[in-house]
Amino acid sequence: MTRDDPPVRIRLGQELKDLVQEAAKNNRRSMNAEINARLEESFGIVPQDAALPRSASGQGWIKAAKRAAANGSPDERLSALEAEVQELRLGLLELRQARQNGPETA
C-alpha cells in the first residue's frame, strides 16, 4: 500500500472501531494497516512487500501470549490471543505463497 492508493472513507460502529483499535494496538500497527491486513487476509491476498510477522519467528507469539495471559480482563486477553493467531495465519499464508512461487531469483 502506498500514499498513491486511493483513500476510502468508511463508517464503523463504535464497538467495531474499538475492536479494530485494540487489534491494531496489539499488532503494533495503525488502524488503517490493521484494516488492510484483515481485508487482504479475507480475500487471500498476500502483499508482495510483506515481511514475516513478528510472531512468525515463534518467539514473538509465545511472549505475546504469556503477556496476554497475565494482563487485562478475560476479553482483553482473548483479543490479544486472537490477534496473535491472526498474525500466525498471515505468516502461514506468506510461507505458502513463497513455497508456491519457488525460490526467488536475484
CSV table of N, CA, C and O in Angstrom, one decimal:
chain,number,residue,atom,x,y,z
A,1,MET,N,0.8,-1.2,0.0
A,1,MET,CA,0.0,0.0,0.0
A,1,MET,C,0.9,1.2,0.0
A,1,MET,O,1.9,1.3,0.7
A,2,THR,N,0.5,2.2,-0.8
A,2,THR,CA,1.3,3.4,-0.9
A,2,THR,C,0.4,4.6,-0.7
A,2,THR,O,-0.9,4.5,-0.7
A,3,ARG,N,1.0,5.8,-0.6
A,3,ARG,CA,0.2,7.0,-0.5
A,3,ARG,C,-0.6,7.3,-1.8
A,3,ARG,O,-1.5,8.1,-1.8
A,4,ASP,N,-0.2,6.7,-2.9
A,4,ASP,CA,-0.8,6.8,-4.1
A,4,ASP,C,-2.1,6.0,-4.2
A,4,ASP,O,-2.9,6.3,-5.1
A,5,ASP,N,-2.3,5.1,-3.3
A,5,ASP,CA,-3.5,4.3,-3.3
A,5,ASP,C,-4.7,5.2,-3.0
A,5,ASP,O,-4.6,6.1,-2.2
A,6,PRO,N,-5.9,5.0,-3.6
A,6,PRO,CA,-7.0,5.9,-3.4
A,6,PRO,C,-7.5,5.7,-2.0
A,6,PRO,O,-7.7,4.6,-1.5
A,7,PRO,N,-7.8,6.9,-1.3
A,7,PRO,CA,-8.4,6.8,0.0
A,7,PRO,C,-9.8,6.3,0.0
A,7,PRO,O,-10.5,6.6,-1.0
A,8,VAL,N,-10.3,5.6,1.0
A,8,VAL,CA,-11.7,5.2,1.1
A,8,VAL,C,-12.2,5.6,2.5
A,8,VAL,O,-11.6,5.3,3.5
A,9,ARG,N,-13.3,6.3,2.5
A,9,ARG,CA,-13.9,6.7,3.8
A,9,ARG,C,-15.0,5.7,4.1
A,9,ARG,O,-15.8,5.3,3.3
A,10,ILE,N,-14.9,5.2,5.4
A,10,ILE,CA,-16.0,4.3,5.8
A,10,ILE,C,-16.4,4.7,7.2
A,10,ILE,O,-15.7,5.4,7.9
A,11,ARG,N,-17.6,4.3,7.6
A,11,ARG,CA,-18.1,4.5,8.9
A,11,ARG,C,-18.1,3.1,9.6
A,11,ARG,O,-18.5,2.1,9.1
A,12,LEU,N,-17.6,3.1,10.9
A,12,LEU,CA,-17.6,2.0,11.7
A,12,LEU,C,-18.4,2.3,12.9
A,12,LEU,O,-18.4,3.3,13.5
A,13,GLY,N,-19.2,1.3,13.4
A,13,GLY,CA,-19.9,1.4,14.6
A,13,GLY,C,-18.8,1.5,15.8
A,13,GLY,O,-17.7,1.0,15.6
A,14,GLN,N,-19.2,2.1,16.9
A,14,GLN,CA,-18.2,2.3,17.9
A,14,GLN,C,-17.6,1.0,18.4
A,14,GLN,O,-16.4,0.9,18.7
A,15,GLU,N,-18.4,0.0,18.6
A,15,GLU,CA,-17.9,-1.3,19.0
A,15,GLU,C,-16.8,-1.9,18.1
A,15,GLU,O,-15.8,-2.4,18.5
A,16,LEU,N,-17.2,-1.9,16.8
A,16,LEU,CA,-16.2,-2.4,15.8
A,16,LEU,C,-14.9,-1.5,15.7
A,16,LEU,O,-13.8,-2.0,15.7
A,17,LYS,N,-15.1,-0.2,15.8
A,17,LYS,CA,-14.0,0.7,15.9
A,17,LYS,C,-13.1,0.4,17.0
A,17,LYS,O,-11.8,0.3,16.9
A,18,ASP,N,-13.7,0.1,18.2
A,18,ASP,CA,-12.9,-0.2,19.4
A,18,ASP,C,-12.1,-1.5,19.2
A,18,ASP,O,-11.0,-1.6,19.6
A,19,LEU,N,-12.8,-2.5,18.6
A,19,LEU,CA,-12.1,-3.8,18.3
A,19,LEU,C,-10.9,-3.6,17.3
A,19,LEU,O,-9.9,-4.2,17.6
A,20,VAL,N,-11.1,-2.9,16.3
A,20,VAL,CA,-10.1,-2.6,15.3
A,20,VAL,C,-8.9,-1.9,16.0
A,20,VAL,O,-7.7,-2.2,15.8
A,21,GLN,N,-9.3,-0.9,16.8
A,21,GLN,CA,-8.2,-0.1,17.5
A,21,GLN,C,-7.4,-1.0,18.4
A,21,GLN,O,-6.2,-0.9,18.5
A,22,GLU,N,-8.1,-1.9,19.2
A,22,GLU,CA,-7.4,-2.8,20.1
A,22,GLU,C,-6.5,-3.7,19.3
A,22,GLU,O,-5.4,-4.0,19.7
A,23,ALA,N,-7.0,-4.3,18.2
A,23,ALA,CA,-6.2,-5.2,17.4
A,23,ALA,C,-5.0,-4.5,16.9
A,23,ALA,O,-3.9,-5.1,16.8
A,24,ALA,N,-5.2,-3.3,16.4
A,24,ALA,CA,-4.1,-2.6,15.8
A,24,ALA,C,-3.0,-2.3,16.9
A,24,ALA,O,-1.8,-2.5,16.6
A,25,LYS,N,-3.5,-2.0,18.1
A,25,LYS,CA,-2.5,-1.8,19.2
A,25,LYS,C,-1.8,-3.1,19.5
A,25,LYS,O,-0.5,-3.1,19.6
A,26,ASN,N,-2.5,-4.2,19.6
A,26,ASN,CA,-1.9,-5.5,19.9
A,26,ASN,C,-0.9,-5.9,18.8
A,26,ASN,O,0.1,-6.5,19.0
A,27,ASN,N,-1.2,-5.5,17.5
A,27,ASN,CA,-0.3,-5.9,16.4
A,27,ASN,C,0.7,-4.8,16.1
A,27,ASN,O,1.4,-4.9,15.1
A,28,ARG,N,0.7,-3.8,16.9
A,28,ARG,CA,1.7,-2.7,16.7
A,28,ARG,C,1.7,-2.1,15.3
A,28,ARG,O,2.7,-2.0,14.6
A,29,ARG,N,0.4,-1.7,14.9
A,29,ARG,CA,0.3,-1.1,13.6
A,29,ARG,C,-0.9,-0.1,13.7
A,29,ARG,O,-1.6,-0.1,14.6
A,30,SER,N,-1.0,0.8,12.7
A,30,SER,CA,-2.1,1.7,12.6
A,30,SER,C,-3.4,1.0,12.4
A,30,SER,O,-3.5,-0.1,11.9
A,31,MET,N,-4.5,1.7,12.7
A,31,MET,CA,-5.8,1.2,12.4
A,31,MET,C,-6.0,0.9,10.9
A,31,MET,O,-6.5,-0.1,10.5
A,32,ASN,N,-5.5,1.8,10.1
A,32,ASN,CA,-5.5,1.7,8.6
A,32,ASN,C,-4.8,0.4,8.2
A,32,ASN,O,-5.3,-0.4,7.4
A,33,ALA,N,-3.6,0.2,8.7
A,33,ALA,CA,-2.8,-1.0,8.4
A,33,ALA,C,-3.5,-2.3,8.9
A,33,ALA,O,-3.5,-3.3,8.2
A,34,GLU,N,-4.1,-2.2,10.1
A,34,GLU,CA,-4.9,-3.4,10.6
A,34,GLU,C,-6.1,-3.7,9.7
A,34,GLU,O,-6.3,-4.9,9.4
A,35,ILE,N,-6.8,-2.7,9.3
A,35,ILE,CA,-8.0,-3.0,8.4
A,35,ILE,C,-7.5,-3.5,7.1
A,35,ILE,O,-8.1,-4.5,6.6
A,36,ASN,N,-6.4,-3.0,6.5
A,36,ASN,CA,-5.9,-3.5,5.3
A,36,ASN,C,-5.4,-4.9,5.4
A,36,ASN,O,-5.7,-5.8,4.6
A,37,ALA,N,-4.7,-5.3,6.5
A,37,ALA,CA,-4.2,-6.6,6.7
A,37,ALA,C,-5.4,-7.6,6.8
A,37,ALA,O,-5.3,-8.7,6.2
A,38,ARG,N,-6.4,-7.2,7.5
A,38,ARG,CA,-7.6,-8.1,7.7
A,38,ARG,C,-8.3,-8.3,6.4
A,38,ARG,O,-8.8,-9.4,6.1
A,39,LEU,N,-8.5,-7.2,5.6
A,39,LEU,CA,-9.1,-7.4,4.3
A,39,LEU,C,-8.3,-8.2,3.4
A,39,LEU,O,-8.9,-9.1,2.7
A,40,GLU,N,-7.0,-8.0,3.3
A,40,GLU,CA,-6.1,-8.8,2.5
A,40,GLU,C,-6.2,-10.2,2.8
A,40,GLU,O,-6.3,-11.1,1.9
A,41,GLU,N,-6.2,-10.5,4.1
A,41,GLU,CA,-6.3,-12.0,4.5
A,41,GLU,C,-7.7,-12.5,4.1
A,41,GLU,O,-7.7,-13.7,3.6
A,42,SER,N,-8.7,-11.8,4.3
A,42,SER,CA,-10.1,-12.3,4.0
A,42,SER,C,-10.2,-12.6,2.5
A,42,SER,O,-11.0,-13.5,2.1
A,43,PHE,N,-9.5,-11.9,1.6
A,43,PHE,CA,-9.5,-12.2,0.2
A,43,PHE,C,-8.4,-13.0,-0.3
A,43,PHE,O,-8.2,-13.3,-1.5
A,44,GLY,N,-7.5,-13.5,0.7
A,44,GLY,CA,-6.4,-14.4,0.3
A,44,GLY,C,-5.3,-13.7,-0.4
A,44,GLY,O,-4.5,-14.3,-1.1
A,45,ILE,N,-5.2,-12.4,-0.2
A,45,ILE,CA,-4.1,-11.6,-0.8
A,45,ILE,C,-2.9,-11.5,0.2
A,45,ILE,O,-3.1,-11.2,1.4
A,46,VAL,N,-1.7,-11.8,-0.3
A,46,VAL,CA,-0.5,-11.6,0.4
A,46,VAL,C,0.3,-10.5,-0.2
A,46,VAL,O,0.7,-10.6,-1.4
A,47,PRO,N,0.5,-9.4,0.5
A,47,PRO,CA,1.2,-8.3,-0.1
A,47,PRO,C,2.6,-8.7,-0.6
A,47,PRO,O,3.3,-9.5,0.1
A,48,GLN,N,3.0,-8.2,-1.7
A,48,GLN,CA,4.3,-8.6,-2.3
A,48,GLN,C,5.5,-8.1,-1.4
A,48,GLN,O,6.5,-8.8,-1.3
A,49,ASP,N,5.3,-7.0,-0.7
A,49,ASP,CA,6.4,-6.4,0.1
A,49,ASP,C,6.3,-6.8,1.6
A,49,ASP,O,6.9,-6.3,2.4
A,50,ALA,N,5.4,-7.8,1.9
A,50,ALA,CA,5.2,-8.1,3.3
A,50,ALA,C,6.3,-8.9,3.9
A,50,ALA,O,6.8,-9.8,3.3
A,51,ALA,N,6.8,-8.4,5.0
A,51,ALA,CA,7.8,-9.2,5.8
A,51,ALA,C,7.0,-10.2,6.7
A,51,ALA,O,5.8,-10.0,6.9
A,52,LEU,N,7.7,-11.2,7.1
A,52,LEU,CA,7.0,-12.1,8.0
A,52,LEU,C,6.6,-11.4,9.3
A,52,LEU,O,7.3,-10.5,9.8
A,53,PRO,N,5.4,-11.7,9.8
A,53,PRO,CA,5.0,-11.0,11.0
A,53,PRO,C,6.0,-11.4,12.2
A,53,PRO,O,6.6,-12.4,12.2
A,54,ARG,N,6.0,-10.5,13.2
A,54,ARG,CA,6.9,-10.7,14.3
A,54,ARG,C,6.7,-12.0,15.0
A,54,ARG,O,7.6,-12.6,15.5
A,55,SER,N,5.5,-12.5,14.9
A,55,SER,CA,5.2,-13.8,15.6
A,55,SER,C,5.6,-15.0,14.8
A,55,SER,O,5.6,-16.1,15.3
A,56,ALA,N,5.9,-14.8,13.5
A,56,ALA,CA,6.3,-15.9,12.7
A,56,ALA,C,7.6,-16.6,13.1
A,56,ALA,O,7.8,-17.7,12.8
A,57,SER,N,8.4,-15.8,13.9
A,57,SER,CA,9.6,-16.4,14.4
A,57,SER,C,9.4,-17.4,15.4
A,57,SER,O,10.3,-18.2,15.7
A,58,GLY,N,8.2,-17.5,16.0
A,58,GLY,CA,7.9,-18.5,17.0
A,58,GLY,C,8.0,-17.9,18.4
A,58,GLY,O,7.2,-18.1,19.2
A,59,GLN,N,9.0,-17.1,18.6
A,59,GLN,CA,9.2,-16.5,20.0
A,59,GLN,C,8.3,-15.3,20.2
A,59,GLN,O,7.8,-15.1,21.3
A,60,GLY,N,8.0,-14.5,19.2
A,60,GLY,CA,7.2,-13.3,19.4
A,60,GLY,C,5.8,-13.7,19.9
A,60,GLY,O,5.3,-13.1,20.8
A,61,TRP,N,5.2,-14.7,19.3
A,61,TRP,CA,3.8,-15.0,19.7
A,61,TRP,C,3.8,-15.7,21.0
A,61,TRP,O,2.8,-15.5,21.8
A,62,ILE,N,4.8,-16.4,21.4
A,62,ILE,CA,4.9,-17.0,22.7
A,62,ILE,C,4.9,-16.0,23.8
A,62,ILE,O,4.2,-16.0,24.8
A,63,LYS,N,5.8,-15.0,23.6
A,63,LYS,CA,5.9,-13.9,24.6
A,63,LYS,C,4.6,-13.1,24.6
A,63,LYS,O,4.1,-12.8,25.7
A,64,ALA,N,4.0,-12.8,23.5
A,64,ALA,CA,2.7,-12.1,23.5
A,64,ALA,C,1.6,-12.9,24.2
A,64,ALA,O,0.8,-12.3,24.9
A,65,ALA,N,1.6,-14.2,24.0
A,65,ALA,CA,0.6,-15.0,24.6
A,65,ALA,C,0.8,-15.0,26.1
A,65,ALA,O,-0.2,-14.9,26.9
A,66,LYS,N,2.0,-15.1,26.6
A,66,LYS,CA,2.3,-15.0,28.0
A,66,LYS,C,1.8,-13.7,28.6
A,66,LYS,O,1.2,-13.6,29.7
A,67,ARG,N,2.1,-12.6,27.9
A,67,ARG,CA,1.7,-11.3,28.3
A,67,ARG,C,0.2,-11.2,28.4
A,67,ARG,O,-0.4,-10.7,29.3
A,68,ALA,N,-0.4,-11.7,27.4
A,68,ALA,CA,-1.9,-11.6,27.3
A,68,ALA,C,-2.5,-12.4,28.4
A,68,ALA,O,-3.5,-12.0,29.0
A,69,ALA,N,-1.9,-13.6,28.7
A,69,ALA,CA,-2.5,-14.4,29.8
A,69,ALA,C,-2.3,-13.8,31.2
A,69,ALA,O,-3.0,-14.1,32.1
A,70,ALA,N,-1.3,-12.9,31.3
A,70,ALA,CA,-1.0,-12.3,32.6
A,70,ALA,C,-1.7,-11.0,32.8
A,70,ALA,O,-1.9,-10.5,34.0
A,71,ASN,N,-2.2,-10.3,31.8
A,71,ASN,CA,-2.7,-8.9,31.9
A,71,ASN,C,-4.1,-8.8,31.4
A,71,ASN,O,-4.5,-9.5,30.4
A,72,GLY,N,-4.8,-7.9,32.0
A,72,GLY,CA,-6.1,-7.5,31.4
A,72,GLY,C,-7.3,-8.4,31.8
A,72,GLY,O,-7.1,-9.4,32.5
A,73,SER,N,-8.4,-8.0,31.4
A,73,SER,CA,-9.6,-8.8,31.6
A,73,SER,C,-9.7,-10.0,30.7
A,73,SER,O,-8.9,-10.1,29.7
A,74,PRO,N,-10.5,-10.9,30.9
A,74,PRO,CA,-10.6,-12.1,30.0
A,74,PRO,C,-10.9,-11.7,28.6
A,74,PRO,O,-10.3,-12.2,27.6
A,75,ASP,N,-11.7,-10.7,28.3
A,75,ASP,CA,-12.0,-10.2,27.0
A,75,ASP,C,-10.7,-9.6,26.3
A,75,ASP,O,-10.4,-9.8,25.2
A,76,GLU,N,-9.9,-8.9,27.1
A,76,GLU,CA,-8.7,-8.3,26.6
A,76,GLU,C,-7.7,-9.4,26.3
A,76,GLU,O,-7.0,-9.3,25.3
A,77,ARG,N,-7.6,-10.4,27.2
A,77,ARG,CA,-6.7,-11.5,26.9
A,77,ARG,C,-7.1,-12.3,25.7
A,77,ARG,O,-6.2,-12.6,24.9
A,78,LEU,N,-8.4,-12.5,25.5
A,78,LEU,CA,-8.8,-13.2,24.3
A,78,LEU,C,-8.5,-12.4,23.1
A,78,LEU,O,-8.1,-13.0,22.1
A,79,SER,N,-8.8,-11.1,23.1
A,79,SER,CA,-8.5,-10.3,21.9
A,79,SER,C,-7.0,-10.3,21.6
A,79,SER,O,-6.6,-10.4,20.4
A,80,ALA,N,-6.1,-10.3,22.6
A,80,ALA,CA,-4.7,-10.3,22.3
A,80,ALA,C,-4.3,-11.6,21.7
A,80,ALA,O,-3.5,-11.7,20.8
A,81,LEU,N,-4.9,-12.7,22.2
A,81,LEU,CA,-4.5,-14.0,21.7
A,81,LEU,C,-5.1,-14.2,20.2
A,81,LEU,O,-4.4,-14.8,19.4
A,82,GLU,N,-6.3,-13.7,20.0
A,82,GLU,CA,-6.8,-13.7,18.7
A,82,GLU,C,-6.0,-12.9,17.7
A,82,GLU,O,-5.8,-13.4,16.5
A,83,ALA,N,-5.4,-11.8,18.1
A,83,ALA,CA,-4.5,-11.0,17.3
A,83,ALA,C,-3.3,-11.8,16.9
A,83,ALA,O,-2.8,-11.8,15.8
A,84,GLU,N,-2.8,-12.5,17.9
A,84,GLU,CA,-1.6,-13.3,17.6
A,84,GLU,C,-1.9,-14.5,16.7
A,84,GLU,O,-1.1,-14.8,15.8
A,85,VAL,N,-3.0,-15.1,16.8
A,85,VAL,CA,-3.4,-16.1,15.9
A,85,VAL,C,-3.6,-15.6,14.5
A,85,VAL,O,-3.1,-16.2,13.5
A,86,GLN,N,-4.1,-14.4,14.4
A,86,GLN,CA,-4.3,-13.7,13.1
A,86,GLN,C,-2.9,-13.5,12.5
A,86,GLN,O,-2.7,-13.7,11.3
A,87,GLU,N,-1.9,-13.1,13.2
A,87,GLU,CA,-0.6,-12.9,12.7
A,87,GLU,C,0.0,-14.2,12.2
A,87,GLU,O,0.7,-14.2,11.2
A,88,LEU,N,-0.2,-15.2,13.0
A,88,LEU,CA,0.3,-16.5,12.6
A,88,LEU,C,-0.3,-17.0,11.3
A,88,LEU,O,0.4,-17.5,10.4
A,89,ARG,N,-1.6,-16.7,11.1
A,89,ARG,CA,-2.3,-17.1,9.9
A,89,ARG,C,-1.7,-16.3,8.7
A,89,ARG,O,-1.5,-16.9,7.6
A,90,LEU,N,-1.4,-15.1,8.9
A,90,LEU,CA,-0.8,-14.3,7.8
A,90,LEU,C,0.6,-14.8,7.5
A,90,LEU,O,0.9,-14.9,6.3
A,91,GLY,N,1.3,-15.2,8.5
A,91,GLY,CA,2.6,-15.7,8.3
A,91,GLY,C,2.6,-17.0,7.5
A,91,GLY,O,3.4,-17.3,6.6
A,92,LEU,N,1.6,-17.9,7.8
A,92,LEU,CA,1.5,-19.1,7.1
A,92,LEU,C,1.1,-18.9,5.6
A,92,LEU,O,1.5,-19.5,4.7
A,93,LEU,N,0.2,-17.9,5.4
A,93,LEU,CA,-0.2,-17.6,4.1
A,93,LEU,C,1.0,-17.1,3.3
A,93,LEU,O,1.2,-17.5,2.1
A,94,GLU,N,1.9,-16.3,3.9
A,94,GLU,CA,3.1,-15.8,3.2
A,94,GLU,C,4.0,-17.0,2.9
A,94,GLU,O,4.6,-17.1,1.8
A,95,LEU,N,4.2,-17.9,3.8
A,95,LEU,CA,5.1,-19.0,3.6
A,95,LEU,C,4.5,-19.9,2.5
A,95,LEU,O,5.3,-20.4,1.7
A,96,ARG,N,3.2,-20.2,2.5
A,96,ARG,CA,2.6,-21.0,1.4
A,96,ARG,C,2.8,-20.3,0.1
A,96,ARG,O,3.1,-21.0,-0.9
A,97,GLN,N,2.6,-19.0,0.0
A,97,GLN,CA,2.8,-18.3,-1.2
A,97,GLN,C,4.2,-18.4,-1.7
A,97,GLN,O,4.5,-18.6,-2.9
A,98,ALA,N,5.1,-18.2,-0.8
A,98,ALA,CA,6.6,-18.3,-1.2
A,98,ALA,C,6.9,-19.7,-1.7
A,98,ALA,O,7.6,-19.8,-2.6
A,99,ARG,N,6.3,-20.7,-1.0
A,99,ARG,CA,6.6,-22.1,-1.5
A,99,ARG,C,6.0,-22.3,-2.9
A,99,ARG,O,6.6,-23.0,-3.7
A,100,GLN,N,4.8,-21.8,-3.1
A,100,GLN,CA,4.2,-21.9,-4.5
A,100,GLN,C,5.0,-21.2,-5.5
A,100,GLN,O,5.1,-21.7,-6.7
A,101,ASN,N,5.6,-20.0,-5.2
A,101,ASN,CA,6.3,-19.3,-6.2
A,101,ASN,C,7.7,-19.8,-6.4
A,101,ASN,O,8.4,-19.4,-7.3
A,102,GLY,N,8.2,-20.7,-5.5
A,102,GLY,CA,9.5,-21.2,-5.7
A,102,GLY,C,10.6,-20.3,-5.2
A,102,GLY,O,10.3,-19.2,-4.7
A,103,PRO,N,11.8,-20.6,-5.3
A,103,PRO,CA,12.9,-19.8,-4.9
A,103,PRO,C,12.9,-18.5,-5.7
A,103,PRO,O,12.7,-18.5,-6.9
A,104,GLU,N,13.2,-17.4,-5.0
A,104,GLU,CA,13.3,-16.1,-5.6
A,104,GLU,C,14.6,-16.0,-6.4
A,104,GLU,O,15.6,-16.5,-6.1
A,105,THR,N,14.5,-15.4,-7.6
A,105,THR,CA,15.7,-15.2,-8.4
A,105,THR,C,16.1,-13.7,-8.2
A,105,THR,O,15.3,-12.8,-8.1
A,106,ALA,N,17.4,-13.6,-8.2
A,106,ALA,CA,18.0,-12.2,-7.9
A,106,ALA,C,18.1,-11.5,-9.2
A,106,ALA,O,18.2,-11.9,-10.3
